[in-house]
Short mmCIF file of C-alpha atoms in Angstrom, two decimals:
data_model
loop_
_atom_site.label_atom_id
_atom_site.label_comp_id
_atom_site.label_asym_id
_atom_site.label_seq_id
_atom_site.Cartn_x
_atom_site.Cartn_y
_atom_site.Cartn_z
CA MET W 64 50.46 -52.80 47.79
CA ARG W 65 48.65 -50.54 50.31
CA ILE W 66 46.34 -48.18 48.38
CA SER W 67 44.06 -45.39 49.49
CA VAL W 68 41.29 -44.37 47.17
CA ILE W 69 40.06 -40.81 47.73
CA GLY W 70 36.42 -40.54 46.57
CA THR W 71 33.84 -43.45 46.69
CA GLY W 72 31.74 -42.43 43.77
CA TYR W 73 31.17 -44.67 40.75
CA VAL W 74 34.95 -44.68 39.71
CA GLY W 75 36.40 -44.75 43.14
CA LEU W 76 34.45 -47.52 44.70
CA VAL W 77 34.74 -49.91 41.76
CA SER W 78 38.52 -49.26 41.71
CA GLY W 79 38.99 -49.83 45.35
CA VAL W 80 36.92 -52.93 45.35
CA CYS W 81 38.66 -54.48 42.32
CA PHE W 82 42.04 -53.58 43.58
CA ALA W 83 41.32 -55.35 46.84
CA GLU W 84 40.07 -58.38 44.77
CA LYS W 85 43.38 -58.52 43.16
CA GLY W 86 45.05 -58.70 46.57
CA HIS W 87 45.93 -55.23 47.48
CA GLU W 88 45.23 -53.68 50.81
CA VAL W 89 42.68 -50.90 50.11
CA VAL W 90 41.14 -48.25 52.19
CA CYS W 91 38.44 -46.08 50.46
CA VAL W 92 38.06 -42.50 51.77
CA ASP W 93 34.94 -40.45 51.88
CA ASN W 94 33.89 -37.42 53.98
CA ASN W 95 30.22 -38.86 54.14
CA ASP W 96 29.88 -40.98 57.43
CA LEU W 97 26.79 -42.75 55.87
CA ILE W 98 28.62 -43.84 52.74
CA VAL W 99 31.55 -45.07 54.89
CA GLU W 100 29.22 -46.98 57.14
CA LYS W 101 27.51 -48.63 54.11
CA ILE W 102 30.78 -49.75 52.49
CA ASN W 103 32.02 -51.17 55.78
CA SER W 104 28.69 -53.04 56.04
CA SER W 105 29.21 -54.53 52.51
CA ILE W 106 26.32 -52.35 51.15
CA SER W 107 27.13 -50.44 47.93
CA PRO W 108 25.95 -46.82 48.04
CA ILE W 109 25.61 -46.99 44.13
CA TYR W 110 24.10 -49.51 41.78
CA GLU W 111 26.37 -51.58 39.74
CA LYS W 112 26.19 -55.30 38.72
CA GLY W 113 28.23 -57.44 40.85
CA LEU W 114 29.39 -54.75 43.16
CA ASP W 115 27.50 -55.93 46.42
CA GLU W 116 28.94 -59.38 46.07
CA MET W 117 32.46 -58.13 45.52
CA LEU W 118 32.19 -55.96 48.55
CA SER W 119 30.95 -58.87 50.76
CA SER W 120 33.96 -60.93 49.82
CA ASN W 121 36.61 -58.21 50.44
CA VAL W 122 35.25 -56.02 53.34
CA GLY W 123 37.01 -56.85 56.56
CA LYS W 124 39.75 -58.54 54.77
CA LYS W 125 41.46 -56.48 52.04
CA LEU W 126 38.92 -53.55 51.88
CA SER W 127 37.75 -50.96 54.42
CA ALA W 128 36.29 -47.54 54.30
CA SER W 129 37.19 -44.43 56.45
CA THR W 130 36.61 -40.60 56.76
CA ASP W 131 40.20 -40.05 57.85
CA LEU W 132 42.15 -39.00 54.93
CA TYR W 133 45.24 -37.99 56.83
CA LYS W 134 45.51 -41.52 58.39
CA ALA W 135 44.75 -43.30 55.05
CA ILE W 136 47.58 -41.44 53.35
CA HIS W 137 50.12 -42.37 56.10
CA GLU W 138 49.14 -46.06 56.10
CA SER W 139 49.31 -46.55 52.29
CA ASP W 140 51.86 -46.39 49.47
CA ILE W 141 49.76 -45.20 46.76
CA SER W 142 46.74 -42.76 46.73
CA ILE W 143 44.25 -42.79 43.91
CA LEU W 144 42.34 -39.55 43.44
CA ALA W 145 38.82 -40.37 42.16
CA VAL W 146 36.65 -37.51 43.19
CA GLY W 147 34.02 -36.21 40.84
CA THR W 148 34.47 -33.51 38.17
CA PRO W 149 30.91 -32.34 37.44
CA TYR W 150 30.18 -30.13 34.38
CA ASN W 151 28.86 -26.79 35.20
CA GLY W 152 27.37 -26.01 31.82
CA ASP W 153 30.68 -24.44 30.40
CA GLU W 154 33.48 -26.68 31.76
CA ILE W 155 34.32 -29.28 34.23
CA ASP W 156 34.44 -28.07 38.11
CA LEU W 157 37.75 -28.91 39.58
CA LYS W 158 36.61 -27.95 43.10
CA PHE W 159 36.59 -31.52 44.50
CA VAL W 160 39.99 -32.25 42.75
CA ARG W 161 41.39 -29.12 44.23
CA ASP W 162 40.12 -29.73 47.78
CA ALA W 163 41.23 -33.28 47.97
CA THR W 164 44.61 -32.50 46.47
CA ILE W 165 45.19 -29.95 49.31
CA GLN W 166 44.22 -32.40 51.89
CA ILE W 167 46.59 -35.01 50.40
CA GLY W 168 49.38 -32.44 50.35
CA ILE W 169 48.84 -31.54 54.11
CA ALA W 170 49.02 -35.38 54.89
CA LEU W 171 52.18 -35.71 52.83
CA ARG W 172 53.97 -32.97 54.75
CA ASP W 173 54.12 -35.10 57.79
CA LYS W 174 55.06 -38.34 56.03
CA ASP W 175 58.60 -39.50 55.93
CA SER W 176 58.34 -42.16 53.21
CA TYR W 177 58.00 -41.79 49.53
CA HIS W 178 54.32 -41.65 48.26
CA THR W 179 52.76 -41.84 44.91
CA VAL W 180 49.57 -39.85 44.05
CA ILE W 181 47.60 -41.04 41.00
CA VAL W 182 44.84 -39.03 39.45
CA LYS W 183 42.11 -41.14 38.17
CA SER W 184 39.22 -38.52 37.93
CA THR W 185 38.49 -37.49 34.34
CA VAL W 186 40.31 -34.07 33.98
CA ILE W 187 41.05 -31.92 31.04
CA PRO W 188 44.67 -32.25 29.63
CA GLY W 189 47.15 -30.38 31.74
CA THR W 190 45.32 -30.57 35.04
CA THR W 191 47.54 -33.03 36.61
CA ASP W 192 50.63 -31.13 35.80
CA ASP W 193 49.35 -27.57 36.20
CA LEU W 194 46.98 -27.98 39.13
CA VAL W 195 47.52 -31.09 41.10
CA ILE W 196 51.30 -31.04 41.33
CA PRO W 197 51.64 -27.32 42.24
CA LEU W 198 49.04 -27.87 45.02
CA LEU W 199 50.84 -31.02 46.39
CA GLU W 200 54.12 -29.19 46.41
CA GLU W 201 52.62 -26.08 48.23
CA TYR W 202 50.86 -27.83 50.82
CA SER W 203 53.36 -30.68 51.55
CA ASN W 204 56.41 -28.29 51.32
CA LYS W 205 57.91 -31.16 49.27
CA GLU W 206 59.12 -31.56 45.73
CA ALA W 207 57.37 -33.72 43.08
CA GLY W 208 59.73 -36.44 41.81
CA ALA W 209 62.23 -36.25 44.53
CA ASP W 210 59.84 -36.68 47.53
CA PHE W 211 56.60 -38.13 46.03
CA GLY W 212 55.41 -39.22 42.59
CA VAL W 213 52.45 -38.05 40.60
CA GLY W 214 50.76 -40.01 37.77
CA MET W 215 47.47 -40.04 35.82
CA ASN W 216 45.71 -43.31 35.15
CA PRO W 217 42.38 -42.70 33.29
CA GLU W 218 39.40 -45.18 33.77
CA PHE W 219 37.51 -46.90 30.91
CA LEU W 220 34.55 -48.22 32.71
CA ARG W 221 31.09 -48.76 31.17
CA GLU W 222 28.13 -48.42 33.78
CA GLY W 223 26.70 -51.68 34.11
CA GLU W 224 29.76 -53.41 33.03
CA ALA W 225 32.27 -51.68 35.27
CA ILE W 226 33.53 -54.72 37.33
CA SER W 227 34.16 -56.68 34.14
CA ASP W 228 35.90 -53.69 32.50
CA PHE W 229 38.20 -53.20 35.41
CA MET W 230 39.02 -56.79 35.97
CA ASN W 231 39.55 -57.48 32.28
CA PRO W 232 40.79 -54.25 30.67
CA ASP W 233 41.63 -53.93 27.10
CA ARG W 234 44.36 -51.46 27.92
CA ILE W 235 46.04 -49.71 30.95
CA VAL W 236 47.06 -46.21 30.58
CA LEU W 237 49.79 -44.99 32.97
CA GLY W 238 50.79 -41.23 32.73
CA GLY W 239 53.57 -40.23 35.20
CA ILE W 240 56.27 -37.66 35.88
CA ASP W 241 59.12 -40.14 35.99
CA GLU W 242 60.37 -43.68 35.88
CA ARG W 243 59.75 -44.29 39.60
CA THR W 244 56.11 -43.17 39.35
CA HIS W 245 55.58 -45.54 36.41
CA ASP W 246 57.08 -48.42 38.31
CA ASN W 247 54.84 -47.96 41.36
CA MET W 248 51.90 -47.54 39.06
CA ALA W 249 52.72 -50.69 37.20
CA GLU W 250 53.11 -52.54 40.36
CA ILE W 251 49.51 -52.27 41.28
CA TYR W 252 48.60 -53.62 37.97
CA SER W 253 51.08 -56.44 37.98
CA GLY W 254 48.17 -58.92 38.45
CA PHE W 255 46.74 -57.96 35.03
CA ILE W 256 48.44 -60.34 32.62
CA GLY W 257 48.59 -59.99 28.87
CA VAL W 258 47.07 -56.40 28.77
CA ASP W 259 48.63 -53.69 26.62
CA ILE W 260 50.16 -50.99 29.04
CA ILE W 261 50.80 -47.48 27.63
CA LEU W 262 53.49 -45.63 29.59
CA THR W 263 53.23 -41.86 28.87
CA ASN W 264 53.15 -38.45 30.47
CA ASN W 265 50.22 -37.16 32.38
CA LYS W 266 49.00 -34.82 29.71
CA THR W 267 48.89 -37.53 27.14
CA ALA W 268 47.14 -39.94 29.55
CA GLU W 269 44.35 -37.27 30.18
CA MET W 270 43.97 -36.56 26.40
CA ILE W 271 43.64 -40.41 25.73
CA LYS W 272 40.63 -40.64 27.94
CA TYR W 273 38.89 -37.61 26.42
CA THR W 274 39.69 -38.86 22.80
CA SER W 275 38.29 -42.29 23.54
CA ASN W 276 34.92 -41.06 24.79
CA SER W 277 34.76 -38.30 22.08
CA LEU W 278 35.37 -40.93 19.28
CA LEU W 279 32.56 -43.11 20.60
CA ALA W 280 30.20 -40.07 20.89
CA THR W 281 31.08 -39.24 17.32
CA LEU W 282 30.22 -42.67 15.95
CA ILE W 283 26.86 -42.41 17.72
CA SER W 284 25.99 -39.09 16.30
CA PHE W 285 27.27 -40.08 12.88
CA SER W 286 24.96 -43.07 12.98
CA ASN W 287 22.01 -40.97 14.11
CA GLU W 288 22.53 -38.44 11.35
CA ILE W 289 22.63 -41.36 8.59
CA GLY W 290 19.50 -42.70 10.36
CA ASN W 291 17.78 -39.51 10.28
CA LEU W 292 18.55 -38.96 6.52
CA SER W 293 17.40 -42.56 5.76
CA ALA W 294 14.25 -41.90 7.46
CA SER W 295 13.75 -38.71 5.45
CA LEU W 296 14.41 -40.29 2.13
CA GLY W 297 12.10 -43.07 2.60
CA GLY W 298 12.54 -46.82 1.57
CA ILE W 299 15.71 -47.17 3.61
CA ASP W 300 16.42 -48.91 6.79
CA ALA W 301 19.47 -47.39 8.42
CA LEU W 302 19.89 -50.47 10.54
CA GLU W 303 20.49 -52.44 7.30
CA VAL W 304 22.79 -49.62 5.93
CA MET W 305 25.02 -49.87 8.96
CA ASN W 306 25.10 -53.67 8.93
CA GLY W 307 26.47 -53.19 5.40
CA VAL W 308 29.02 -50.79 6.72
CA HIS W 309 29.85 -53.08 9.69
CA LEU W 310 31.00 -55.98 7.18
CA ASP W 311 33.84 -53.80 5.84
CA LYS W 312 36.83 -55.90 6.94
CA ARG W 313 38.58 -52.81 8.18
CA ILE W 314 35.82 -52.49 10.91
CA SER W 315 35.16 -56.33 11.41
CA PRO W 316 38.30 -58.14 10.44
CA ILE W 317 38.29 -61.69 9.03
CA LEU W 318 40.22 -64.04 11.33
CA ASP W 319 42.60 -66.78 10.26
CA ASP W 320 39.89 -69.39 10.67
CA ASN W 321 37.86 -67.34 8.19
CA LYS W 322 35.47 -66.17 11.01
CA ARG W 323 34.53 -62.51 11.04
CA LEU W 324 35.30 -60.62 14.36
CA SER W 325 32.45 -58.40 15.35
CA PRO W 326 33.95 -55.76 17.68
CA SER W 327 31.94 -54.07 20.49
CA ILE W 328 32.31 -50.87 18.51
CA ILE W 329 29.43 -51.95 16.34
CA SER W 330 27.07 -51.11 19.02
CA TYR W 331 28.05 -47.31 18.65
CA LEU W 332 27.07 -47.65 14.86
CA GLU W 333 23.41 -48.07 15.27
CA PRO W 334 20.75 -45.25 15.08
CA GLY W 335 18.92 -44.38 18.27
CA CYS W 336 17.57 -41.72 20.41
CA GLY W 337 20.93 -40.27 21.52
CA PHE W 338 23.66 -40.84 24.12
CA GLY W 339 23.52 -39.79 27.73
CA GLY W 340 25.17 -40.57 30.93
CA SER W 341 27.92 -38.97 33.09
CA CYS W 342 30.64 -39.27 30.67
CA PHE W 343 29.94 -38.72 26.91
CA PRO W 344 28.11 -35.37 27.11
CA LYS W 345 30.25 -33.91 29.83
CA ASP W 346 33.50 -35.10 28.30
CA VAL W 347 32.77 -33.94 24.72
CA LYS W 348 31.62 -30.49 26.04
CA ALA W 349 34.54 -30.10 28.28
CA LEU W 350 36.93 -30.82 25.38
CA ILE W 351 35.14 -28.39 23.10
CA THR W 352 35.51 -25.79 25.76
CA HIS W 353 39.16 -26.60 26.32
CA GLY W 354 39.90 -26.45 22.64
CA LYS W 355 38.26 -23.07 22.35
CA ASN W 356 40.23 -21.83 25.36
CA ASN W 357 43.33 -22.73 23.49
CA SER W 358 42.42 -21.15 20.21
CA GLN W 359 41.27 -24.31 18.62
CA LYS W 360 37.82 -24.44 17.06
CA MET W 361 36.18 -27.89 17.78
CA SER W 362 33.90 -27.96 14.71
CA LEU W 363 33.40 -31.73 14.54
CA LEU W 364 32.79 -32.26 18.31
CA SER W 365 30.51 -29.33 18.31
CA ALA W 366 28.36 -30.93 15.58
CA VAL W 367 28.41 -34.15 17.52
CA ILE W 368 26.76 -32.41 20.51
CA ASN W 369 24.27 -30.51 18.33
CA ILE W 370 23.16 -33.70 16.71
CA ASN W 371 22.82 -35.50 20.07
CA ASP W 372 20.92 -32.59 21.68
CA ALA W 373 18.28 -32.80 18.82
CA GLN W 374 17.98 -36.63 18.51
CA PRO W 375 15.45 -37.23 21.32
CA TYR W 376 13.07 -35.12 19.40
CA GLU W 377 13.12 -37.58 16.64
CA ILE W 378 10.98 -39.81 18.92
CA ILE W 379 8.57 -36.75 19.13
CA ASN W 380 8.43 -36.48 15.42
CA ARG W 381 7.46 -40.20 15.18
CA VAL W 382 4.57 -39.54 17.44
CA LYS W 383 3.55 -36.57 15.23
CA ARG W 384 3.35 -38.84 12.16
CA HIS W 385 0.34 -40.54 13.78
CA PHE W 386 -1.25 -38.06 16.15
CA GLU W 387 -1.93 -34.42 15.79
CA ASN W 388 -1.27 -33.86 19.48
CA VAL W 389 -0.68 -36.02 22.60
CA ASN W 390 -3.34 -34.25 24.71
CA ASN W 391 -4.79 -37.15 27.02
CA LEU W 392 -3.03 -39.83 25.13
CA LYS W 393 -1.82 -42.67 27.25
CA ILE W 394 1.88 -43.37 26.56
CA ALA W 395 3.97 -46.01 28.02
CA ILE W 396 7.65 -45.18 28.41
CA LEU W 397 9.82 -48.24 28.64
CA GLY W 398 13.24 -47.38 29.93
CA LEU W 399 14.32 -44.42 31.82
CA ALA W 400 18.07 -44.83 32.43
CA PHE W 401 20.45 -43.65 29.68
CA LYS W 402 21.43 -47.30 29.17
CA PRO W 403 20.71 -50.67 30.48
CA GLY W 404 22.60 -52.07 33.60
CA THR W 405 22.51 -48.75 35.56
CA ASP W 406 20.04 -46.57 37.40
CA ASP W 407 21.91 -43.36 36.03
CA MET W 408 19.45 -40.86 34.66
CA ARG W 409 22.02 -38.15 34.03
CA GLU W 410 21.61 -36.75 30.46
CA SER W 411 19.23 -39.50 29.60
CA PRO W 412 17.27 -38.90 26.34
CA SER W 413 14.03 -40.02 28.35
CA ILE W 414 14.17 -36.67 30.15
CA LYS W 415 13.74 -34.55 27.17
CA ILE W 416 11.18 -36.82 25.62
CA ILE W 417 9.09 -37.12 28.73
CA ASN W 418 9.14 -33.46 29.39
CA ASN W 419 7.92 -32.74 25.85
CA LEU W 420 5.04 -35.27 26.21
CA LEU W 421 3.99 -33.81 29.65
CA LYS W 422 3.98 -30.41 28.09
CA GLY W 423 1.44 -31.66 25.51
CA ASN W 424 -0.56 -33.09 28.47
CA ALA W 425 0.05 -36.66 27.82
CA MET W 426 -0.61 -39.32 30.53
CA ILE W 427 2.54 -41.31 31.06
CA ASN W 428 3.09 -44.88 32.31
CA ALA W 429 6.82 -45.18 33.04
CA TYR W 430 8.73 -48.44 33.69
CA ASP W 431 12.41 -49.20 34.28
CA PRO W 432 13.64 -52.11 36.21
CA ILE W 433 16.14 -50.14 38.02
CA ALA W 434 16.00 -46.37 37.49
CA GLN W 435 12.52 -45.40 38.83
CA ASP W 436 13.60 -43.94 42.04
CA GLU W 437 16.19 -41.74 40.35
CA ALA W 438 13.53 -40.66 37.82
CA LYS W 439 11.10 -39.70 40.66
CA LYS W 440 13.83 -37.21 41.80
CA ILE W 441 13.83 -35.49 38.25
CA PHE W 442 10.01 -35.62 37.40
CA ASN W 443 7.48 -34.16 39.89
CA ASN W 444 4.29 -34.46 37.87
CA SER W 445 0.98 -36.17 38.71
CA ASN W 446 0.65 -37.24 35.02
CA ILE W 447 3.41 -39.85 35.51
CA ASN W 448 2.45 -43.25 36.73
CA TYR W 449 5.35 -45.42 37.73
CA CYS W 450 4.56 -49.12 36.93
CA ASN W 451 5.96 -52.26 38.21
CA SER W 452 6.03 -54.39 35.05
CA VAL W 453 6.01 -54.26 31.17
CA ILE W 454 2.46 -55.36 31.05
CA GLU W 455 1.31 -53.02 33.67
CA SER W 456 2.78 -50.04 31.87
CA ILE W 457 1.46 -50.90 28.35
CA ASP W 458 -1.94 -52.20 29.18
CA GLY W 459 -4.49 -49.68 27.52
CA THR W 460 -1.92 -47.45 26.17
CA ASP W 461 -2.00 -45.66 22.81
CA ILE W 462 1.71 -45.50 22.26
CA ILE W 463 4.67 -47.62 23.50
CA ILE W 464 8.02 -45.77 23.41
CA LEU W 465 11.15 -47.95 23.96
CA LEU W 466 14.00 -45.76 25.23
CA THR W 467 16.38 -48.16 27.08
CA SER W 468 17.53 -51.62 25.70
CA TRP W 469 16.77 -53.61 28.68
CA PRO W 470 16.61 -57.26 27.72
CA GLU W 471 13.13 -57.84 28.99
CA PHE W 472 11.76 -55.36 26.59
CA GLN W 473 12.41 -57.71 23.74
CA ASP W 474 9.31 -59.50 24.98
CA VAL W 475 6.99 -56.49 24.07
CA PRO W 476 5.77 -58.05 20.63
CA LYS W 477 4.79 -61.33 22.46
CA ILE W 478 3.20 -59.50 25.39
CA LEU W 479 1.11 -57.47 22.91
CA LYS W 480 0.04 -60.51 20.91
CA ASP W 481 -0.81 -62.57 24.03
CA ASN W 482 -2.96 -59.72 25.45
CA ASN W 483 -4.53 -58.70 22.15
CA LEU W 484 -2.98 -55.17 22.35
CA ASN W 485 -2.26 -53.02 19.23
CA PRO W 486 -0.73 -49.69 20.35
CA LEU W 487 1.76 -47.71 18.18
CA VAL W 488 5.31 -48.91 19.08
CA ILE W 489 8.12 -46.31 18.66
CA ASP W 490 11.44 -48.09 18.91
CA GLY W 491 14.17 -45.63 20.01
CA ARG W 492 16.82 -48.39 20.33
CA ARG W 493 15.96 -50.58 17.36
CA MET W 494 15.84 -53.47 19.75
CA ILE W 495 12.78 -55.40 18.32
CA GLN W 496 12.04 -56.46 14.83
CA LYS W 497 10.24 -54.08 12.82
CA ASN W 498 7.73 -56.71 11.51
CA SER W 499 7.13 -58.15 14.89
CA VAL W 500 4.23 -55.64 15.72
CA SER W 501 1.69 -54.30 13.41
CA ARG W 502 2.21 -50.54 14.09
CA TYR W 503 5.96 -49.93 14.25
CA GLU W 504 8.10 -46.82 14.06
CA GLY W 505 11.81 -47.02 14.56
CA ILE W 506 14.77 -44.50 14.29
CA GLY W 507 16.41 -44.71 10.97
CA ILE W 508 13.23 -45.94 9.02
#
């Protein structure tokens, strides 16, 4: 099919490239000339593993980019709305959704053939039906259902694994206003064989997305609360506690060949320094606000956020166990992004931790294989020295703090031994063995 993707951010660009890889004709629309030029030159404007290669194999064949939304709508059968929904501190900002919807409606006014509009942006339940459809009808002078279809198709993409997640989904959720909308949406996913497909209404599809992220965030905060209690009681390693929980066959089922399934959900049941990124904090807070606006007190999710907001300071507490203050201490920060595989610094625990250490006049050596340029946009402090390798960052330091589980950081014990270094190691992700260094502090111990 012919698909236009409105918005070339993280979700839009990945979706457009992957649909092109599946054989659809795709045009990605953005109002930024530089971004469009980059895409048409097979250069990704965002960092995501495998994206550059997939762009190179599809641009000029099945994929192009344009600033002309009107033309893109008229030359496609389906439009996917994938603009940003930033969090303004209280609720998500629907300005970009509103503006793009109006432009789509204007384009549909002059289009004779039936067109399907799919919302892929993460929006609070009710947005597609109560905002998008009325705007489309107003500006197109047409009727939803009779003249055009409207659906909601949430994304479930992990940063760093987005290409793999899109091409190998565990489920596809298709919200829609009628059977024709569902049929058109199903057609663009016809190349995804053997995947569970949920056909539902738009409001339920929106709720599935928020519920999914809220559950994963809850698991993380639950694990951190257990980890903090274990550390407070003493003589308990929360990592061993959670491993004992993992082995419950209701969480890790035993298969027919007597092998145990270890689902990826286990990674959300480990103590650490908190979750970040563009999704979990924003989505949980937005759902809390949406609940309160509808007279529903969201006590559990409010606690999830409160626990996560405080969790980075557990790292600071580990520092205080060994040092009265951090004045003039040399501290290596390994990992700046909120997770490995991305340069995303949004809501990263490293921000609170570094700011706290800088306030105490610590000297920071920071290293992240991808996210340093993004970090420089956040921190403007002469006490931060950005390093080019692990060894450069840890040489001569008093403390090493591991904040992002990049695979190369697993070599820290060997690097310390080979270079006869003995700093305090604070493991905020429990990614190295606690007995692999002589001075070890970890969350949950």
